[in-house]
Short mmCIF file of C-alpha atoms in Angstrom, two decimals:
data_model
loop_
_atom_site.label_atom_id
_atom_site.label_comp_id
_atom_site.label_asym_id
_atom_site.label_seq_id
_atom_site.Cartn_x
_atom_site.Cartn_y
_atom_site.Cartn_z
CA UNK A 168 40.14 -121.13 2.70
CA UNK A 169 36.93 -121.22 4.62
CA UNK A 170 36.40 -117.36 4.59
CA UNK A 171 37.27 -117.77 0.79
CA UNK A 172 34.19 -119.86 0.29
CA UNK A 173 32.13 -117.79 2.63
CA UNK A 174 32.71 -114.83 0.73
CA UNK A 175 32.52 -116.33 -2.89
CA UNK A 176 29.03 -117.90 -1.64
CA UNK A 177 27.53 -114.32 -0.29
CA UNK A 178 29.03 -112.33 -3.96
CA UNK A 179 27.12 -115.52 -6.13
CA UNK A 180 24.37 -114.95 -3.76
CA UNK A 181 24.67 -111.20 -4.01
CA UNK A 182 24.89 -111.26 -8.19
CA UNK A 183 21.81 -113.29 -8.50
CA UNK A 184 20.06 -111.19 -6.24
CA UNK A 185 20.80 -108.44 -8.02
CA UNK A 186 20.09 -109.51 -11.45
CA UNK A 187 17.07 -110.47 -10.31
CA UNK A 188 16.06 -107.43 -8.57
CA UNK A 189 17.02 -105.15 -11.84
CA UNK A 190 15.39 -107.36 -14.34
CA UNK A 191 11.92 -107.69 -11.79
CA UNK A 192 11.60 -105.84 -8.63
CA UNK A 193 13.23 -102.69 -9.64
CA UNK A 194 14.23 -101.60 -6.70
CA UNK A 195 17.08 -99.90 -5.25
CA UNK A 196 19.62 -102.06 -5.97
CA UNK A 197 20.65 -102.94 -2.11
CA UNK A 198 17.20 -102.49 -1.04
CA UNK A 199 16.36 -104.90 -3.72
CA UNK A 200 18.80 -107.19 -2.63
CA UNK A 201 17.88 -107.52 1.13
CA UNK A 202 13.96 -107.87 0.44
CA UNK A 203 14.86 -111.07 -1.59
CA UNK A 204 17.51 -112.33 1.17
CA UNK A 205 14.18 -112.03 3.42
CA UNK A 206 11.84 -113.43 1.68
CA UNK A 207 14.79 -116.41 1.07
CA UNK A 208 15.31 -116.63 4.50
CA UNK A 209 11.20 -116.56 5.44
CA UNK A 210 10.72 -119.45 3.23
CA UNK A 211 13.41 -121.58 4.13
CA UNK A 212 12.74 -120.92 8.28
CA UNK A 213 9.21 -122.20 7.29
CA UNK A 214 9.92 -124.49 5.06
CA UNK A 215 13.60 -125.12 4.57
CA UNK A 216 14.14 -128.13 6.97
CA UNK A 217 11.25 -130.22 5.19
CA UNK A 218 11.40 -129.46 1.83
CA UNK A 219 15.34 -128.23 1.42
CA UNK A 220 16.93 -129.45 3.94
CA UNK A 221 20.17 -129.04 2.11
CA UNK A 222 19.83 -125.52 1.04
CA UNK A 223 18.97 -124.83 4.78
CA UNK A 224 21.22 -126.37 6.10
CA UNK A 225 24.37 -125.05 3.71
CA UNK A 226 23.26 -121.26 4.75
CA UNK A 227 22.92 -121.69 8.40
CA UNK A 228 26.12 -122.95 8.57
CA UNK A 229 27.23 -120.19 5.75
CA UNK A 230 25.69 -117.45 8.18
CA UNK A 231 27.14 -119.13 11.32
CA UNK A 232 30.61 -119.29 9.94
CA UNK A 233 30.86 -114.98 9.49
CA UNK A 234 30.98 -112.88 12.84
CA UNK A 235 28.91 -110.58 11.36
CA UNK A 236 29.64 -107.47 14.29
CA UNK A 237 33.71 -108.59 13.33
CA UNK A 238 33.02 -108.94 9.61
CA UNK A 239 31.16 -105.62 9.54
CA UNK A 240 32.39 -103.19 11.91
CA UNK A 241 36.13 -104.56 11.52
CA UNK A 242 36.61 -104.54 7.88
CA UNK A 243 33.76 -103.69 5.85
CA UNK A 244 32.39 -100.41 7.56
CA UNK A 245 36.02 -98.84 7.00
CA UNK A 246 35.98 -99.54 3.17
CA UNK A 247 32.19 -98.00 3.13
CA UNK A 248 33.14 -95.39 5.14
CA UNK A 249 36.39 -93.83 3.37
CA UNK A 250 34.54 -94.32 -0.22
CA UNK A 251 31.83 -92.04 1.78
CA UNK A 252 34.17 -89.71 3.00
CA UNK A 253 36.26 -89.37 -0.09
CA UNK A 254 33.25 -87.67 -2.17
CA UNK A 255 31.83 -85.40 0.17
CA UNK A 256 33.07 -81.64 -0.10
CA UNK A 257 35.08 -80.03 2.38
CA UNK A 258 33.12 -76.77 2.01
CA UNK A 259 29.75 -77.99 1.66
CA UNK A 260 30.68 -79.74 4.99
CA UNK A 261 31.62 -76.13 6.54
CA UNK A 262 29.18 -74.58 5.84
CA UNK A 263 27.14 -77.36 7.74
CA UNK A 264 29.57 -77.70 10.54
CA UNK A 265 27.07 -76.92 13.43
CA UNK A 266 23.94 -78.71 12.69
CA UNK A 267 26.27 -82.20 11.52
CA UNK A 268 27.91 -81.68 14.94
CA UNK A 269 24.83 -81.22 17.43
CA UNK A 270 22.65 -84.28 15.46
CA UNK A 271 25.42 -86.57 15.45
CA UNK A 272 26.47 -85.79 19.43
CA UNK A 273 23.56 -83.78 20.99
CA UNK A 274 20.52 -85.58 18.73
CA UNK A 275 22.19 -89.03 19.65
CA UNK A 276 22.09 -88.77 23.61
CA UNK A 277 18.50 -87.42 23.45
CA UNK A 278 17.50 -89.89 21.24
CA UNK A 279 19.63 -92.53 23.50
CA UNK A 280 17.50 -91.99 26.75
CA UNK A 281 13.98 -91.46 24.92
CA UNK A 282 14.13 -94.99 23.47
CA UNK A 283 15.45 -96.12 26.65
CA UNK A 284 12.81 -94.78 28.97
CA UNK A 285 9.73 -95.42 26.26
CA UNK A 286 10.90 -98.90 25.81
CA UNK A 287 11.17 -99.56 29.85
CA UNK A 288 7.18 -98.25 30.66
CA UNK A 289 5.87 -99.87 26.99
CA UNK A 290 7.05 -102.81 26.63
CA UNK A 291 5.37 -104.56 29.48
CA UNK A 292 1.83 -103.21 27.96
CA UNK A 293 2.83 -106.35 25.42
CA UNK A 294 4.02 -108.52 27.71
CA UNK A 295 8.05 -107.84 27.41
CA UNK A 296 9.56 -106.87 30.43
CA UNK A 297 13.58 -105.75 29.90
CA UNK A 298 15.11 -104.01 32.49
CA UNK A 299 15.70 -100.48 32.17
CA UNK A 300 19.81 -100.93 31.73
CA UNK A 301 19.27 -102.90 28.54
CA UNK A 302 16.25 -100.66 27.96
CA UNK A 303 19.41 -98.00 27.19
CA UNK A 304 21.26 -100.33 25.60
CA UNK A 305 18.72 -100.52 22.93
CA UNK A 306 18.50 -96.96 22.69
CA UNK A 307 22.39 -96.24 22.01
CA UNK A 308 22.62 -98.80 19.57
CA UNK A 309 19.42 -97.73 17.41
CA UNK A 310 20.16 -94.06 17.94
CA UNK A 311 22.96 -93.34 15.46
CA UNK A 312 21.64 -93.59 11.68
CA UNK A 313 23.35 -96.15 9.70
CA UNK A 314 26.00 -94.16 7.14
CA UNK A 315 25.76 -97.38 4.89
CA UNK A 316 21.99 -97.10 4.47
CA UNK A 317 22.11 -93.49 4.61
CA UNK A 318 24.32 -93.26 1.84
CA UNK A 319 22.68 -95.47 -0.03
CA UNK A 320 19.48 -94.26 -0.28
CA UNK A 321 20.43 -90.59 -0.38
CA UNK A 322 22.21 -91.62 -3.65
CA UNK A 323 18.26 -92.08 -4.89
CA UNK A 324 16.78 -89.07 -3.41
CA UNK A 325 16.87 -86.13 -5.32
CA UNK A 326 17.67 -83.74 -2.32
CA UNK A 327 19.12 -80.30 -2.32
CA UNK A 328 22.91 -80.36 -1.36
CA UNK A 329 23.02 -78.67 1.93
CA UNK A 330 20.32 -80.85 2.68
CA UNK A 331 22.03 -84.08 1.78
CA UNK A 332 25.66 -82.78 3.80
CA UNK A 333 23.41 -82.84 6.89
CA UNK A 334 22.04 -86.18 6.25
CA UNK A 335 25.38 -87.67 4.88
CA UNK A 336 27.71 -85.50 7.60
CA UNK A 337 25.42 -86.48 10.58
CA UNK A 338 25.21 -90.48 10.05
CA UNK A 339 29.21 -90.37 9.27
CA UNK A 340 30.32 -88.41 12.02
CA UNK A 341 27.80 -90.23 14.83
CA UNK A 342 29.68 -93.58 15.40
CA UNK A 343 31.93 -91.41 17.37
CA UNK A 344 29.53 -90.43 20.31
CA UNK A 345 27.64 -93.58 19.84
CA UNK A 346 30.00 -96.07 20.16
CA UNK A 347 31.17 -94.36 22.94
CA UNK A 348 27.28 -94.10 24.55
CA UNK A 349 26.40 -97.50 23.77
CA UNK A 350 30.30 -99.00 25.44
CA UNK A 351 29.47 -97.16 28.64
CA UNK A 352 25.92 -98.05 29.18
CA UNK A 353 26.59 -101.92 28.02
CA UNK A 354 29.35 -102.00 30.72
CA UNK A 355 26.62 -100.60 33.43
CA UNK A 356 24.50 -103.85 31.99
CA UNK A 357 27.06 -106.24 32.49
CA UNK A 358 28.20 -105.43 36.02
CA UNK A 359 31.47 -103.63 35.25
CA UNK A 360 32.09 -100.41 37.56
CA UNK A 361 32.32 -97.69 35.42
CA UNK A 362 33.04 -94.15 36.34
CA UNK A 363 30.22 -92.28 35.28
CA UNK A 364 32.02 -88.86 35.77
CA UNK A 365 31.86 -85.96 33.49
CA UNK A 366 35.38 -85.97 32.75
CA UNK A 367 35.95 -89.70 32.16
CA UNK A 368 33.31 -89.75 29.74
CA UNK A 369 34.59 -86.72 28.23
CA UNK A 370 38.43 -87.97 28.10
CA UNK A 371 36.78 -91.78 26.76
CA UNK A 372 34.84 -89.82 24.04
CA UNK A 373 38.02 -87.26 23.59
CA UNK A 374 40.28 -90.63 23.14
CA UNK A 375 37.80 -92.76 21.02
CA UNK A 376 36.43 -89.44 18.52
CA UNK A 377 39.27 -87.06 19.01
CA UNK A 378 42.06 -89.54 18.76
CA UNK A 379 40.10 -91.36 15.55
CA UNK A 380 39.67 -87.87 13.31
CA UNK A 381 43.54 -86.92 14.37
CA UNK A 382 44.57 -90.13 13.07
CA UNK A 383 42.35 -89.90 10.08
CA UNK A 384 43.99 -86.12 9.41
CA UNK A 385 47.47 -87.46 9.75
CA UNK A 386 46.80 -90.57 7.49
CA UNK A 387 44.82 -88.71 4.64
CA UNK A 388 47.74 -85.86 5.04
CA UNK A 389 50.60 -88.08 4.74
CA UNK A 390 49.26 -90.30 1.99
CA UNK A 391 48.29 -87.01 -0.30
CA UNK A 392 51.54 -85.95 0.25
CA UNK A 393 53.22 -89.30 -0.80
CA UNK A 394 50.81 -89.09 -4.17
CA UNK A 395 51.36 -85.80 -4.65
CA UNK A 396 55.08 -87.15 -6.36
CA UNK A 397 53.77 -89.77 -8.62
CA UNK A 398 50.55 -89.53 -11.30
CA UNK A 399 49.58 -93.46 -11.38
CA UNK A 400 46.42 -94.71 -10.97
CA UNK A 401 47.49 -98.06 -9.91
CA UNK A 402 49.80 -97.17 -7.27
CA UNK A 403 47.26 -94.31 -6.34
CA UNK A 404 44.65 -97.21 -5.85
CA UNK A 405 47.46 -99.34 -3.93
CA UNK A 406 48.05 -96.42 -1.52
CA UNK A 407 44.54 -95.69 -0.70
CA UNK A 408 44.22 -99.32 -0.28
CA UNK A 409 46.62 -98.91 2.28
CA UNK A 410 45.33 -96.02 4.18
CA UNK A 411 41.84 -98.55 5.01
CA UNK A 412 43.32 -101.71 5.70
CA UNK A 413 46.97 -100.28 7.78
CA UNK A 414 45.02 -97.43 9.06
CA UNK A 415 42.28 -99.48 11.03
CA UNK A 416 44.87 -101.40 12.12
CA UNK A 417 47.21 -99.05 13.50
CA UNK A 418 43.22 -97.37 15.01
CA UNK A 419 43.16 -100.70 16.85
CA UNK A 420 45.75 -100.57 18.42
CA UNK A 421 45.62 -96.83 19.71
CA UNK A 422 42.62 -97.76 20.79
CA UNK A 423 40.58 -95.11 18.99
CA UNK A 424 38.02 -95.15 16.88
CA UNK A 425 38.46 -97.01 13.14
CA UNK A 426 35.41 -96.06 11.52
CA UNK A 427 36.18 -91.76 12.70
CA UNK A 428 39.69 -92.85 10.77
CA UNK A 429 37.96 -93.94 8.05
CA UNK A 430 35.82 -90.79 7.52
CA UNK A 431 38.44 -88.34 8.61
CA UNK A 432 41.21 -89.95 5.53
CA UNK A 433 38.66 -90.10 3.55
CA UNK A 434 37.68 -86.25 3.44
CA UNK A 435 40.71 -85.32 3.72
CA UNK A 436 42.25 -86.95 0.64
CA UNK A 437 39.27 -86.60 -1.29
CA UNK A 438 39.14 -82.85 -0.57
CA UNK A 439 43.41 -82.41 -1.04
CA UNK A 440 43.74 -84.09 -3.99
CA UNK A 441 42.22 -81.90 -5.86
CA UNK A 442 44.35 -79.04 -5.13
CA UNK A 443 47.06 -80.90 -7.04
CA UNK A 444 47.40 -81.77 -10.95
CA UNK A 445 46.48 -85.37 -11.30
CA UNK A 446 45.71 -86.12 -14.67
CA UNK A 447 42.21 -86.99 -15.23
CA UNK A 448 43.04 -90.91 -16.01
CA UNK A 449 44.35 -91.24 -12.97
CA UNK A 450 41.04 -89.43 -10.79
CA UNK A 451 38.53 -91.05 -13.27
CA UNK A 452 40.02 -94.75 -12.43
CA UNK A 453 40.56 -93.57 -8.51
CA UNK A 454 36.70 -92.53 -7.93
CA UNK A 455 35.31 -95.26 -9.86
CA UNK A 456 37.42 -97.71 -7.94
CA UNK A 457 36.21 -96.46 -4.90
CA UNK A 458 32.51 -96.55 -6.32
CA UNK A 459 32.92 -100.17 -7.45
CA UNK A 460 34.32 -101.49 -4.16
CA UNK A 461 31.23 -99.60 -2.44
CA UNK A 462 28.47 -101.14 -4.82
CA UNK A 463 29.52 -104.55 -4.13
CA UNK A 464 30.62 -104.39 -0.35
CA UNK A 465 27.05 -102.56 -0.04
CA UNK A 466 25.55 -105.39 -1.93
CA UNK A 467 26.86 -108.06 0.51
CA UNK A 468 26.45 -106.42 3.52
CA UNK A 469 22.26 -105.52 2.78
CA UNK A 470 22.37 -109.69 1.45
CA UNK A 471 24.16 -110.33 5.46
CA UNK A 472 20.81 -108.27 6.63
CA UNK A 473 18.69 -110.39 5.05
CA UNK A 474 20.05 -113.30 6.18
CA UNK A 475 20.16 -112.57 9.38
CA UNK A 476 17.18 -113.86 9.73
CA UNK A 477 18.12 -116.86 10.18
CA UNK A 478 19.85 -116.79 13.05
CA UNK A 479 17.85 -114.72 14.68
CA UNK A 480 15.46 -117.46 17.09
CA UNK A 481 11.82 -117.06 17.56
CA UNK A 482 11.50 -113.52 16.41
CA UNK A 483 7.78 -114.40 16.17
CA UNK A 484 7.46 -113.78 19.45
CA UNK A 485 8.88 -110.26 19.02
CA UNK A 486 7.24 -108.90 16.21
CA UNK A 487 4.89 -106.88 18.38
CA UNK A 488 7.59 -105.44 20.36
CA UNK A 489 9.48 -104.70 17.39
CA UNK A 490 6.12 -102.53 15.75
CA UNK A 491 6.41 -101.22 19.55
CA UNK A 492 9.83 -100.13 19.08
CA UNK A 493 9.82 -98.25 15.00
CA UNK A 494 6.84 -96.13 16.79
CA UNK A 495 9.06 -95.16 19.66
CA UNK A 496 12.30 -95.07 17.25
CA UNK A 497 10.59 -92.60 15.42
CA UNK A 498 8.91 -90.69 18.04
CA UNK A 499 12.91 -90.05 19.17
CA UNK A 500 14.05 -89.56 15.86
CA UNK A 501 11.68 -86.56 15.46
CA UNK A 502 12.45 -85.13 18.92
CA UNK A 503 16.87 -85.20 18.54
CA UNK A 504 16.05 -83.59 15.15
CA UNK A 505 13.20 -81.11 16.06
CA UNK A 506 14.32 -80.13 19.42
CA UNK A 507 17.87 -78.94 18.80
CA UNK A 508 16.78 -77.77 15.13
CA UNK A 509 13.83 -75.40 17.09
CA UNK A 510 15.85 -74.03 20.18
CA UNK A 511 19.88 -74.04 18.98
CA UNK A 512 20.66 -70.48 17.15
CA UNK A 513 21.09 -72.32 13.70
CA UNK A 514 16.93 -72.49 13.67
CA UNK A 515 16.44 -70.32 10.84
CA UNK A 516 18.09 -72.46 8.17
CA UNK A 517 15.46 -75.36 9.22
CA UNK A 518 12.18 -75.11 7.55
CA UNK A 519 9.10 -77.66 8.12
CA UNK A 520 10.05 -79.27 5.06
CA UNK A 521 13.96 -79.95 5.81
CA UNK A 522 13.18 -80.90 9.54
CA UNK A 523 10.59 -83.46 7.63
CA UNK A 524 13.48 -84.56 5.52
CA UNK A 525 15.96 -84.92 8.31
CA UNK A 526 13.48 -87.06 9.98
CA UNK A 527 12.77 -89.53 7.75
CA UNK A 528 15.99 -89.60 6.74
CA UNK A 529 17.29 -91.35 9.89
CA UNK A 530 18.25 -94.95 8.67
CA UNK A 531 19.38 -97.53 10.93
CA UNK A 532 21.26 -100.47 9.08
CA UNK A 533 23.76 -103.17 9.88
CA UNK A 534 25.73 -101.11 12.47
CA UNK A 535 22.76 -101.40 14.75
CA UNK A 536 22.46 -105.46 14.43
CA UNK A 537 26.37 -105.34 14.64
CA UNK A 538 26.06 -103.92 17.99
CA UNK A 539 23.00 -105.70 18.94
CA UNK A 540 24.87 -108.94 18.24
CA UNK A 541 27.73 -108.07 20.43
CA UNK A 542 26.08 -108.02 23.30
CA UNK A 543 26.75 -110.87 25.56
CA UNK A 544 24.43 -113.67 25.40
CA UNK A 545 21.26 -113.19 28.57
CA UNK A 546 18.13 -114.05 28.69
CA UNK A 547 17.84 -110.15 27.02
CA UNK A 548 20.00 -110.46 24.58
CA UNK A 549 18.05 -112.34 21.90
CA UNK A 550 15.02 -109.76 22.37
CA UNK A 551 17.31 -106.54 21.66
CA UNK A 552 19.06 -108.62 18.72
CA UNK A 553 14.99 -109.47 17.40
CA UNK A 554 13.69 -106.18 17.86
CA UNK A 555 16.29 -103.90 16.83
CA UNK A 556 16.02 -106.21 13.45
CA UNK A 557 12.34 -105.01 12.61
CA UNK A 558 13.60 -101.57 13.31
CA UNK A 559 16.39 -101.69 11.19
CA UNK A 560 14.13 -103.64 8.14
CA UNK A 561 11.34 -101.64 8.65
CA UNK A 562 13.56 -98.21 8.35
CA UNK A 563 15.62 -99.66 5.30
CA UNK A 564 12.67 -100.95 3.39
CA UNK A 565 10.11 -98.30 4.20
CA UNK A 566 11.83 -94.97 5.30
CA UNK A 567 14.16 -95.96 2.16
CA UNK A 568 11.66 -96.35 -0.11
CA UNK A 569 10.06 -93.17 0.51
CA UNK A 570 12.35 -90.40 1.32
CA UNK A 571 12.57 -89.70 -2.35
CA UNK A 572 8.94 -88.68 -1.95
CA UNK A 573 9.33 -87.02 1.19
CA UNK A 574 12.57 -85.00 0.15
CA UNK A 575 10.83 -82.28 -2.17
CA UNK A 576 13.82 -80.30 -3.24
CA UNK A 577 11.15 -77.54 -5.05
CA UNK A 578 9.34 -77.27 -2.05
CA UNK A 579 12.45 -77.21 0.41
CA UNK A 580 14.11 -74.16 -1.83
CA UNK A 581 10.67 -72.08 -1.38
CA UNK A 582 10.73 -72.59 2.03
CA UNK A 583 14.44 -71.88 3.05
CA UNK A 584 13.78 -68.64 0.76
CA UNK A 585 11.29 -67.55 2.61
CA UNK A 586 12.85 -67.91 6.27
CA UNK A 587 15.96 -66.22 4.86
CA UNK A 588 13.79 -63.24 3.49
CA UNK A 589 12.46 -63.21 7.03
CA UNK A 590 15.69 -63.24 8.91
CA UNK A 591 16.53 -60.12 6.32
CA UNK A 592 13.54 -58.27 7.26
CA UNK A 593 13.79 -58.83 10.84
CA UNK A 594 17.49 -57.45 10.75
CA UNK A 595 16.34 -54.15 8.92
#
């Protein structure tokens, strides 16, 4: 009954917060939501215990009664991440294959070690000294882009639809690599001997990546299959259902990865269903299932951000480090986008304006803060936990905020255009 009451308190929470974000703020609706949860939580660290003790008190121990890492990347992400899955085309995806590959595996080790190393000389310039292990620890688990936030906001941007397949493909498709990045380094941290061999890592990432999307195929195949013989939108609802909850189950226990199952069933019975009848009842109630559970379970999970703050202790003393670390977050960002987008053969597709795009289109979110807070507790661990937190507000709030003025769809067009007219006369 106590997780009842948890959750019943963070969707009253979350309702308010949005009514009162439509009716004043007009903001994104999550982003909305998680700028009130902060200022909530602001007020009450400063003045909670003297003035509402109560209030205080009842969301500390609301917040401290949710694992937010188990909450989050054992049940929630899945349901965010086969709703995501489910809409995005098959061939839009194709066609985008080898740029959503190289960002989400290439983009996420370069951006991985560039944290790591600008972190370890930087931070002692404001008097933070982390060791250069946990340095890289901090850089895997701020490297891969968020696909909650990413989705989120990309559902506000007016971008062109290659354009949003890259963004959208990349941030999906990244857990893979990073989970697998930020298990091996954290392992270095903690004193476990790890075989840092080419082929281990390549069999780990091959088990954990390759042995989620099989899954994720076989699930989303079967289960299409199975609806292919009825044309009910309850028990279509009831087996998708099914395919998230029994499928991350039977991921844990493979030991692969849950949220690669997630994405992989979710493409794959988004993209076969349509190839049979279902009457249009039965699809119209299906998506906007699916759309409903990922407005609310986005709602509460930006209102968990928010909150956070409060258990987050003295992050005060980290707010420098934190500015420290968006300015070297971004500094990487740019170079695992620019780099492979300049030197790898697909170049030509990639004008200023979509590199620009791709950029600022990087969102961390609560998978970075789920990682951050399950590292084991050192005298580093409340520093990463701090600091990745004003990355991940500062790129939700700001970079989400904005990238429907950076994202110029007029102005991308003109320029892909114009490099493909190039390419054209070069070949002649």
């Amino acid at each position: 009954m106590e997780l009842y009451y948890s959750f019943s308190a963070l969707i009253v929470l979350a309702s308010i917060f949005a009514y009162i974000n439509y009716r004043f703020l007009k903001l994104p609706s999550t982003i909305g939501i998680m700028v009130i949860a902060i200022v909530v939580s602001i007020i009450l660290v400063f003045f909670g215990e003297n003035f509402l003790p109560k209030t205080f008190g009842h969301l500390n121990d609301l917040m401290n009664s949710i694992d937010f890492t188990e909450v989050l990347m054992g049940a929630m992400l899945n349901f965010l991440l086969f709703a995501g899955g489910i809409h995005i085309n098959i061939n839009d995806l194709k066609e985008q294959f080898r740029p959503v590959l190289i960002f989400s595996t290439a983009g996420v080790i370069i951006s991985t070690f560039i944290v790591g190393f600008g972190m370890f000389y930087l931070l002692p310039f404001v008097g933070l000294e982390i060791p250069f292990i946990y340095c890289l620890v901090f850089g895997a688990l701020i490297s891969p882009t968020d696909p909650v936030a990413v989705l989120s906001v990309l559902k506000q941007a007016k971008v062109s639809k290659s354009l949003e397949t890259k963004i959208a493909g990349e941030s999906l498709f990244n857990d893979g690599m990073a989970v697998v990045v930020f298990t091996v380094v954290l392992q270095l941290a903690v004193g476990k001997e790890v075989d840092l061999g080419v082929e281990s890592i390549a069999v780990l990432l091959m088990k954990e990546a390759g042995g989620g999307l099989a899954l994720g195929v076989a699930l989303g195949w079967v289960t299409s299959r199975l609806m292919r013989e009825i044309d009910d939108y309850i028990i279509s609802v009831l087996v998708t259902l099914a395919v998230v909850m029994g499928g991350y189950l039977v991921a844990r226990q493979l030991h692969v990865s849950g949220p690669l199952t997630m994405v992989a069933a979710g493409l794959f019975m988004g993209n076969f269903n349509v190839k049979f009848k279902m009457k249009s009842i039965t699809q119209d109630y299906l998506i906007k299932f699916w759309e409903l559970i990922d407005e609310i379970l986005n709602a509460v999970l930006f209102l968990f951000i928010g909150f956070e703050l409060l258990m987050i202790k003295d992050l005060n003393h980290y707010v420098i480090p934190g500015l420290l670390a968006i300015v070297v977050v971004l500094g990487a960002r740019f170079a695992s986008i620019w780099g492979p987008a300049k030197f790898m053969s697909f170049r030509r597709t990639f004008s200023p304006q979509t590199i620009k795009v791709l950029f600022w289109g990087g969102i961390r979110g609560g998978v970075s803060i789920a990682l951050a807070m399950s590292i084991p507790k050192n005298e580093y661990s409340n520093a990463i936990l701090s600091i990745t937190y004003c990355v991940v507000v500062f790129s939700i709030i700001v970079q989400g905020l904005t990238i429907a003025k950076v994202a110029n769809p007029n102005k991308i067009a003109d320029e892909e255009k114009e490099l493909e007219s190039i390419a054209l006369d070069e070949n002649h």
